[in-house]
Short mmCIF file of C-alpha atoms and ligand atoms in Angstrom, two decimals:
data_model
loop_
_atom_site.label_atom_id
_atom_site.label_comp_id
_atom_site.label_asym_id
_atom_site.label_seq_id
_atom_site.Cartn_x
_atom_site.Cartn_y
_atom_site.Cartn_z
CA MET A 284 7.79 26.32 5.77
CA ARG A 285 10.53 23.68 6.05
CA VAL A 286 9.90 20.52 4.03
CA LEU A 287 11.73 17.21 3.94
CA GLY A 288 11.55 15.75 0.42
CA ILE A 289 11.89 12.04 -0.32
CA GLU A 290 12.42 10.58 -3.80
CA THR A 291 12.40 6.80 -4.37
CA SER A 292 10.55 6.31 -7.68
CA CYS A 293 13.29 4.44 -9.49
CA ASP A 294 16.99 3.83 -8.86
CA GLU A 295 17.98 6.95 -6.90
CA THR A 296 17.30 7.47 -3.23
CA GLY A 297 17.09 11.24 -2.82
CA VAL A 298 16.45 13.25 0.34
CA ALA A 299 16.52 17.04 0.75
CA ILE A 300 15.25 19.83 2.96
CA TYR A 301 13.79 22.93 1.33
CA ASP A 302 12.85 26.00 3.36
CA SER A 303 10.48 28.47 1.70
CA GLU A 304 12.41 31.37 3.28
CA GLN A 305 16.00 30.10 3.25
CA GLY A 306 16.04 27.83 0.20
CA LEU A 307 17.76 24.47 0.06
CA LEU A 308 19.25 23.49 3.43
CA GLY A 309 20.42 19.95 2.74
CA ASP A 310 20.47 17.49 -0.11
CA ALA A 311 21.68 13.88 -0.12
CA LEU A 312 21.56 11.35 -2.92
CA TYR A 313 22.40 7.70 -3.30
CA SER A 314 22.41 6.24 -6.80
CA GLN A 315 21.87 2.51 -7.28
CA ILE A 316 23.34 2.66 -10.80
CA ALA A 317 26.38 0.49 -9.95
CA MET A 318 24.11 -2.21 -8.49
CA HIS A 319 21.85 -2.35 -11.57
CA ALA A 320 24.67 -1.93 -14.12
CA GLU A 321 25.51 -5.64 -14.21
CA TYR A 322 21.92 -6.38 -15.30
CA GLY A 323 21.97 -3.64 -17.96
CA GLY A 324 18.95 -1.88 -16.46
CA VAL A 325 16.94 -1.33 -13.28
CA VAL A 326 15.79 -4.51 -11.48
CA PRO A 327 12.63 -3.38 -9.61
CA GLU A 328 12.87 -5.75 -6.64
CA LEU A 329 16.54 -4.89 -6.03
CA ALA A 330 15.63 -1.19 -6.26
CA SER A 331 12.94 -1.46 -3.54
CA ARG A 332 15.25 -3.36 -1.18
CA ASP A 333 18.05 -0.88 -1.62
CA HIS A 334 15.73 2.10 -0.94
CA VAL A 335 14.84 0.37 2.36
CA ARG A 336 18.54 0.17 3.23
CA LYS A 337 19.50 3.69 2.22
CA LEU A 338 16.53 5.93 2.98
CA LEU A 339 16.78 6.44 6.77
CA PRO A 340 20.58 6.91 6.75
CA LEU A 341 20.09 9.55 4.04
CA VAL A 342 17.37 11.29 6.09
CA ARG A 343 19.81 11.46 9.03
CA GLU A 344 22.59 12.72 6.75
CA THR A 345 20.36 15.46 5.30
CA LEU A 346 19.24 16.61 8.76
CA ALA A 347 22.91 16.73 9.85
CA GLN A 348 23.86 18.75 6.74
CA ALA A 349 21.07 21.22 7.53
CA ARG A 350 22.00 21.20 11.26
CA LEU A 351 18.39 20.47 12.09
CA ASP A 352 16.57 18.07 14.37
CA LYS A 353 13.62 16.19 12.85
CA SER A 354 11.35 18.08 15.25
CA GLU A 355 12.19 21.25 13.30
CA LEU A 356 10.54 19.95 10.12
CA ASP A 357 7.12 21.36 9.17
CA ALA A 358 6.06 18.77 6.60
CA ILE A 359 7.21 15.82 4.50
CA ALA A 360 6.83 15.48 0.73
CA TYR A 361 7.40 12.17 -1.03
CA THR A 362 7.18 10.94 -4.60
CA ALA A 363 3.82 9.16 -4.96
CA GLY A 364 4.24 8.33 -8.67
CA PRO A 365 4.74 7.68 -11.47
CA GLY A 366 7.44 5.06 -10.99
CA LEU A 367 8.16 1.52 -9.81
CA ILE A 368 5.44 0.47 -7.39
CA GLY A 369 7.68 -1.22 -4.80
CA ALA A 370 10.18 1.63 -4.85
CA LEU A 371 7.39 4.21 -4.46
CA ILE A 372 5.88 2.31 -1.51
CA VAL A 373 9.19 2.44 0.38
CA GLY A 374 9.32 6.24 0.14
CA ALA A 375 5.61 6.77 0.75
CA SER A 376 5.37 4.54 3.82
CA THR A 377 8.56 5.94 5.36
CA ALA A 378 7.38 9.52 4.77
CA ARG A 379 3.89 8.77 6.09
CA ALA A 380 5.22 7.05 9.22
CA MET A 381 7.66 9.87 9.95
CA ALA A 382 4.98 12.52 9.48
CA LEU A 383 2.59 10.65 11.76
CA GLY A 384 5.27 10.29 14.43
CA LEU A 385 6.19 13.97 14.22
CA GLY A 386 2.57 15.14 14.02
CA ILE A 387 3.12 17.04 10.76
CA PRO A 388 1.42 16.81 7.34
CA ALA A 389 2.70 14.69 4.46
CA LEU A 390 2.04 15.11 0.76
CA GLY A 391 2.45 12.79 -2.21
CA VAL A 392 4.20 14.62 -5.06
CA HIS A 393 4.11 13.87 -8.79
CA HIS A 394 7.63 12.90 -9.89
CA MET A 395 7.38 14.77 -13.22
CA GLU A 396 6.09 17.90 -11.51
CA GLY A 397 9.23 17.62 -9.39
CA HIS A 398 11.41 17.46 -12.53
CA LEU A 399 9.43 20.30 -14.12
CA LEU A 400 9.94 22.63 -11.15
CA ALA A 401 13.61 21.74 -10.48
CA PRO A 402 14.88 24.75 -12.52
CA MET A 403 13.06 26.93 -9.93
CA LEU A 404 15.86 26.00 -7.51
CA GLU A 405 18.39 27.92 -9.62
CA GLU A 406 19.47 31.53 -9.26
CA THR A 407 17.44 32.83 -12.22
CA PRO A 408 14.24 30.80 -12.21
CA PRO A 409 11.69 30.95 -15.03
CA ALA A 410 8.35 32.72 -14.41
CA PHE A 411 4.96 31.37 -15.48
CA PRO A 412 3.81 30.94 -18.21
CA PHE A 413 6.43 28.90 -20.08
CA VAL A 414 6.88 25.95 -22.41
CA ALA A 415 8.51 22.93 -20.77
CA LEU A 416 10.28 20.05 -22.45
CA LEU A 417 10.31 17.11 -20.04
CA VAL A 418 12.95 14.65 -21.21
CA SER A 419 13.76 11.79 -18.90
CA GLY A 420 14.12 8.02 -18.79
CA GLY A 421 10.36 7.46 -18.93
CA HIS A 422 8.91 10.65 -20.44
CA THR A 423 9.27 12.96 -23.43
CA GLN A 424 6.62 15.65 -23.26
CA LEU A 425 6.09 19.24 -24.31
CA VAL A 426 3.87 21.03 -21.82
CA ARG A 427 2.44 24.51 -21.62
CA VAL A 428 2.81 25.57 -17.99
CA ASP A 429 0.63 28.42 -16.70
CA GLY A 430 1.23 27.76 -13.01
CA ILE A 431 1.65 24.88 -10.60
CA GLY A 432 -0.90 22.25 -11.61
CA ARG A 433 -1.89 24.23 -14.69
CA TYR A 434 -0.45 21.97 -17.34
CA GLU A 435 -1.52 21.53 -20.94
CA LEU A 436 0.09 18.63 -22.76
CA LEU A 437 1.16 19.89 -26.19
CA GLY A 438 2.85 16.73 -27.41
CA GLU A 439 4.57 13.56 -26.23
CA SER A 440 6.43 10.49 -27.39
CA LEU A 441 4.21 7.89 -29.00
CA ASP A 442 6.72 5.15 -28.11
CA ASP A 443 10.12 5.31 -26.33
CA ALA A 444 11.15 8.26 -24.19
CA ALA A 445 14.30 10.11 -25.29
CA GLY A 446 16.27 8.89 -22.27
CA GLU A 447 15.13 5.33 -22.86
CA ALA A 448 16.31 5.61 -26.49
CA PHE A 449 19.73 6.85 -25.25
CA ASP A 450 19.89 3.90 -22.84
CA LYS A 451 18.96 1.34 -25.49
CA ALA A 452 21.36 2.81 -28.06
CA GLY A 453 24.07 2.69 -25.40
CA LYS A 454 23.37 -0.99 -24.84
CA MET A 455 23.69 -1.67 -28.59
CA LEU A 456 27.12 -0.06 -28.52
CA GLY A 457 28.14 -2.12 -25.49
CA LEU A 458 28.24 0.90 -23.16
CA ASP A 459 27.51 0.91 -19.44
CA TYR A 460 24.01 1.67 -18.07
CA PRO A 461 22.66 4.34 -18.21
CA GLY A 462 23.59 4.98 -21.84
CA GLY A 463 22.74 8.72 -21.95
CA PRO A 464 25.85 10.13 -20.30
CA GLU A 465 28.04 7.40 -21.88
CA ILE A 466 26.84 8.25 -25.40
CA ALA A 467 27.39 11.95 -24.70
CA LYS A 468 30.98 11.23 -23.61
CA LEU A 469 31.75 8.99 -26.60
CA ALA A 470 30.12 11.43 -29.06
CA GLN A 471 32.83 14.00 -28.29
CA HIS A 472 35.30 11.84 -30.24
CA GLY A 473 32.90 11.01 -33.06
CA ASP A 474 32.93 12.22 -36.66
CA ALA A 475 29.55 13.89 -37.07
CA ALA A 476 29.82 13.80 -40.87
CA ARG A 477 30.09 10.00 -41.20
CA PHE A 478 26.44 9.05 -40.60
CA ARG A 479 23.18 10.96 -40.75
CA PHE A 480 20.36 9.45 -38.71
CA PRO A 481 16.69 10.37 -39.32
CA ARG A 482 14.85 13.14 -37.40
CA PRO A 483 11.59 11.25 -36.75
CA MET A 484 8.24 13.01 -37.18
CA THR A 485 9.77 16.38 -37.99
CA ASP A 486 8.52 16.40 -41.61
CA ARG A 487 4.88 16.70 -40.54
CA PRO A 488 3.11 19.19 -38.29
CA GLY A 489 2.50 18.49 -34.61
CA LEU A 490 4.44 18.23 -31.38
CA ASP A 491 4.53 14.47 -30.83
CA PHE A 492 7.73 12.44 -30.89
CA SER A 493 8.75 8.90 -31.82
CA PHE A 494 12.16 7.47 -30.99
CA SER A 495 11.77 3.75 -31.61
CA GLY A 496 12.67 3.99 -35.32
CA LEU A 497 15.88 5.76 -34.43
CA LYS A 498 16.72 2.85 -32.18
CA THR A 499 16.28 0.38 -35.07
CA PHE A 500 18.36 2.66 -37.32
CA THR A 501 21.12 2.61 -34.71
CA LEU A 502 21.01 -1.18 -34.44
CA ASN A 503 21.16 -1.65 -38.21
CA THR A 504 24.04 0.80 -38.60
CA ALA A 505 25.98 -0.92 -35.80
CA ASN A 506 25.33 -4.41 -37.14
CA GLN A 507 26.64 -3.51 -40.61
CA LEU A 508 29.95 -2.45 -39.06
CA ARG A 509 30.56 -5.35 -36.67
CA ASP A 510 33.53 -7.64 -37.37
CA ALA A 511 33.38 -11.45 -37.51
CA ASP A 512 33.31 -11.60 -33.67
CA GLY A 513 30.46 -9.08 -33.54
CA GLN A 514 32.77 -6.34 -32.25
CA LEU A 515 32.65 -2.67 -33.18
CA ASP A 516 35.82 -0.60 -33.44
CA GLU A 517 36.07 2.39 -31.10
CA GLN A 518 35.88 4.99 -33.87
CA SER A 519 32.68 3.48 -35.31
CA LYS A 520 31.11 3.47 -31.84
CA ALA A 521 31.94 7.15 -31.41
CA ASP A 522 30.67 7.98 -34.91
CA ILE A 523 27.36 6.21 -34.22
CA ALA A 524 27.12 7.92 -30.82
CA VAL A 525 27.47 11.40 -32.30
CA ALA A 526 25.02 10.63 -35.15
CA PHE A 527 22.48 9.31 -32.65
CA GLU A 528 22.90 12.21 -30.24
CA ASP A 529 22.64 14.76 -33.06
CA ALA A 530 19.43 13.15 -34.33
CA VAL A 531 17.76 13.15 -30.89
CA VAL A 532 18.93 16.67 -30.05
CA ASP A 533 17.89 18.04 -33.44
CA THR A 534 14.47 16.40 -33.22
CA LEU A 535 13.87 17.81 -29.73
CA ALA A 536 15.06 21.26 -30.84
CA ILE A 537 12.77 21.34 -33.90
CA LYS A 538 9.74 20.54 -31.72
CA CYS A 539 10.73 23.05 -29.02
CA LYS A 540 10.97 25.78 -31.64
CA ARG A 541 7.54 24.80 -32.94
CA ALA A 542 6.07 24.82 -29.43
CA LEU A 543 7.43 28.34 -28.80
CA GLN A 544 5.99 29.55 -32.11
CA GLN A 545 2.63 27.83 -31.54
CA THR A 546 2.15 29.19 -28.01
CA GLY A 547 3.80 32.57 -28.58
CA LEU A 548 5.62 32.09 -25.24
CA ARG A 549 9.16 33.38 -24.73
CA GLN A 550 10.50 31.02 -22.07
CA LEU A 551 11.61 27.44 -22.57
CA VAL A 552 12.30 25.19 -19.59
CA ILE A 553 14.01 21.82 -20.01
CA ALA A 554 13.91 19.25 -17.23
CA GLY A 555 14.57 15.55 -16.57
CA GLY A 556 17.76 13.51 -17.00
CA VAL A 557 18.29 14.24 -20.71
CA SER A 558 18.21 18.01 -19.99
CA ALA A 559 21.71 17.48 -18.53
CA ASN A 560 22.92 16.80 -22.09
CA ALA A 561 25.40 19.50 -23.14
CA ARG A 562 24.65 19.32 -26.88
CA LEU A 563 20.92 19.67 -26.19
CA ARG A 564 21.58 22.77 -24.09
CA GLU A 565 23.82 24.27 -26.81
CA LYS A 566 21.32 23.57 -29.55
CA LEU A 567 18.40 25.00 -27.58
CA ASP A 568 20.48 28.06 -26.71
CA GLU A 569 20.59 28.73 -30.47
CA VAL A 570 16.86 28.10 -30.86
CA VAL A 571 15.85 30.54 -28.10
CA ARG A 572 18.29 33.17 -29.34
CA ARG A 573 16.65 33.12 -32.77
CA GLN A 574 13.16 33.15 -31.20
CA ARG A 575 14.10 35.99 -28.82
CA ALA A 576 13.23 33.67 -25.96
CA SER A 577 15.15 32.41 -22.89
CA LEU A 578 16.24 28.94 -21.85
CA PHE A 579 16.12 27.59 -18.29
CA TYR A 580 17.45 24.36 -16.82
CA ALA A 581 18.58 22.93 -13.51
CA ARG A 582 22.18 22.14 -12.52
CA PRO A 583 23.04 18.59 -13.75
CA ARG A 584 22.54 17.04 -10.28
CA PHE A 585 18.93 18.29 -10.26
CA CYS A 586 18.19 17.15 -13.85
CA THR A 587 18.23 13.47 -12.90
CA ASP A 588 16.23 12.14 -9.93
CA ASN A 589 16.85 13.92 -6.62
CA GLY A 590 15.14 14.81 -3.34
CA ALA A 591 15.44 18.59 -3.79
CA MET A 592 12.88 18.76 -6.59
CA ILE A 593 10.38 16.80 -4.49
CA ALA A 594 10.97 18.98 -1.41
CA TYR A 595 10.50 22.11 -3.58
CA ALA A 596 7.37 20.95 -5.45
CA GLY A 597 5.89 19.59 -2.21
CA CYS A 598 6.59 22.85 -0.40
CA GLN A 599 4.68 24.88 -3.02
CA ARG A 600 1.62 22.65 -2.69
CA LEU A 601 1.82 22.39 1.11
CA LEU A 602 2.00 26.20 1.32
CA ALA A 603 -1.24 26.22 -0.68
CA GLY A 604 -2.80 24.03 2.01
CA GLN A 605 -2.69 20.67 0.26
CA SER A 606 -1.76 17.43 2.01
CA SER A 607 -2.51 13.72 1.58
CA ASP A 608 -4.61 11.60 3.93
CA LEU A 609 -3.21 8.81 6.10
CA LYS A 610 -3.71 6.13 3.49
CA ILE A 611 -0.46 5.16 1.76
CA SER A 612 -1.38 5.60 -1.92
CA VAL A 613 1.09 5.39 -4.76
CA PHE A 614 0.40 5.71 -8.47
CA PRO A 615 2.75 3.83 -10.83
CA ARG A 616 0.94 5.56 -13.72
CA TRP A 617 -0.29 9.09 -13.13
CA PRO A 618 -0.98 11.64 -15.90
CA MET A 619 0.40 15.04 -14.85
CA ASP A 620 -2.49 17.03 -16.33
CA THR A 621 -4.87 15.51 -13.75
CA LEU A 622 -3.11 17.37 -10.89
CA PRO A 623 -5.05 20.12 -9.10
CA ALA A 624 -4.03 23.71 -9.75
CA ILE A 625 -2.90 25.85 -6.83
P1 LIG B 795 11.13 9.46 -15.29
O1 LIG B 795 11.62 10.71 -14.67
O2 LIG B 795 10.50 9.66 -16.63
O3 LIG B 795 10.31 8.63 -14.37
P2 LIG B 795 13.78 8.51 -14.75
O4 LIG B 795 13.50 9.05 -13.40
O5 LIG B 795 14.37 7.17 -14.88
O6 LIG B 795 12.44 8.56 -15.62
P3 LIG B 795 15.68 10.63 -14.97
O7 LIG B 795 16.30 10.22 -13.72
O8 LIG B 795 15.06 11.97 -15.04
O9 LIG B 795 14.70 9.52 -15.55
O10 LIG B 795 16.78 10.62 -16.10
C1 LIG B 795 17.51 9.47 -16.40
C2 LIG B 795 17.67 9.42 -17.90
O11 LIG B 795 18.45 10.55 -18.33
C3 LIG B 795 18.39 8.19 -18.40
O12 LIG B 795 17.69 7.69 -19.50
C4 LIG B 795 19.77 8.74 -18.81
O13 LIG B 795 20.38 8.01 -19.84
C5 LIG B 795 19.43 10.14 -19.24
N1 LIG B 795 20.58 11.04 -19.16
C6 LIG B 795 21.25 11.43 -18.07
N2 LIG B 795 22.28 12.25 -18.40
C7 LIG B 795 22.25 12.36 -19.76
C8 LIG B 795 23.05 13.04 -20.73
N3 LIG B 795 24.09 13.78 -20.36
N4 LIG B 795 22.72 12.91 -22.03
C9 LIG B 795 21.65 12.17 -22.41
N5 LIG B 795 20.87 11.49 -21.54
C10 LIG B 795 21.16 11.59 -20.25
MG1 LIG B 796 17.59 7.15 -12.39
FE1 LIG B 797 12.95 11.02 -13.08
#
């Protein structure tokens, strides 16, 4: 089955074609980051309008990459939520209209299921069951995964998501949006011994997270070091960046280790934008080695939002006979554990 995947839940327009026999045939992405950067975050109305501008050209580009005509598609998968409502509607209505015109089925896909399954696109994919750490701009969750749609939430953030905390900390340091990759870059020049930030909620049992206190800690540390003009010197910025990154990475690693011990599972999958973080990957490599487990993640391009993960996740569900009706329904909030199993 050959599936066109469309992702428009936030600030990336992603389109890809996944073929259940041949794998990924095309993959195009347009990031709106530069447009939103001057506002320091995503402006929902601008995001929707830009998806309208970019989506059809990207569909054409993906078909050209795959050397396919649209008549050779078997189905269309689109992100139906969670995400920004206007942005989701652009993808959903375009996908629905195309599917209707081509006389093929369409299916609304859960964005986090897309992230979760993205590592399946790599050469050595994980096999069910596994523990998944979903770490993105809007989510921080530990999930036991027994199959597609068989998700048990083990723990989650009670406040900010890890990616959101990176973005806010980046803003405090005067870095460009999104802060995650900027902090990671800056942290390379930081002195990790200068500050030690707290590892929230690691001193008590359980698999939930909280990152808002870490954000306040970052702000206070930065404010104490600002000069009369409110400026931070470059070395202090780097030292705060590395202390912040270490604290987030350590906290995530402690909970991942606990989740592996609690479930007795031997595979750990990390997915979502923050799973692109090199220090997180290194740290978790150590954790799985000590637990005699294995670590799986997607290539960096497929950690953040992309069309390939939606094409892949959609394809698995479409192969199982699922599709959505003609109504254009999107779900800005949509708990992943309510999805049907296949
Ligand atoms: P969600 O998937 O929860 O709806 P989202 O789609 O906005 O949210 P993603 O696209 O998966 O999130 O990831 C974006 C997030 O990943 C941002 O918060 C960004 O700062 C973070 N991120 C990306 N690369 C890195 C990195 N190398 N280190 C840390 N954070 C990173
Ligand atoms: Mg994004
Ligand atoms: Fe995402």
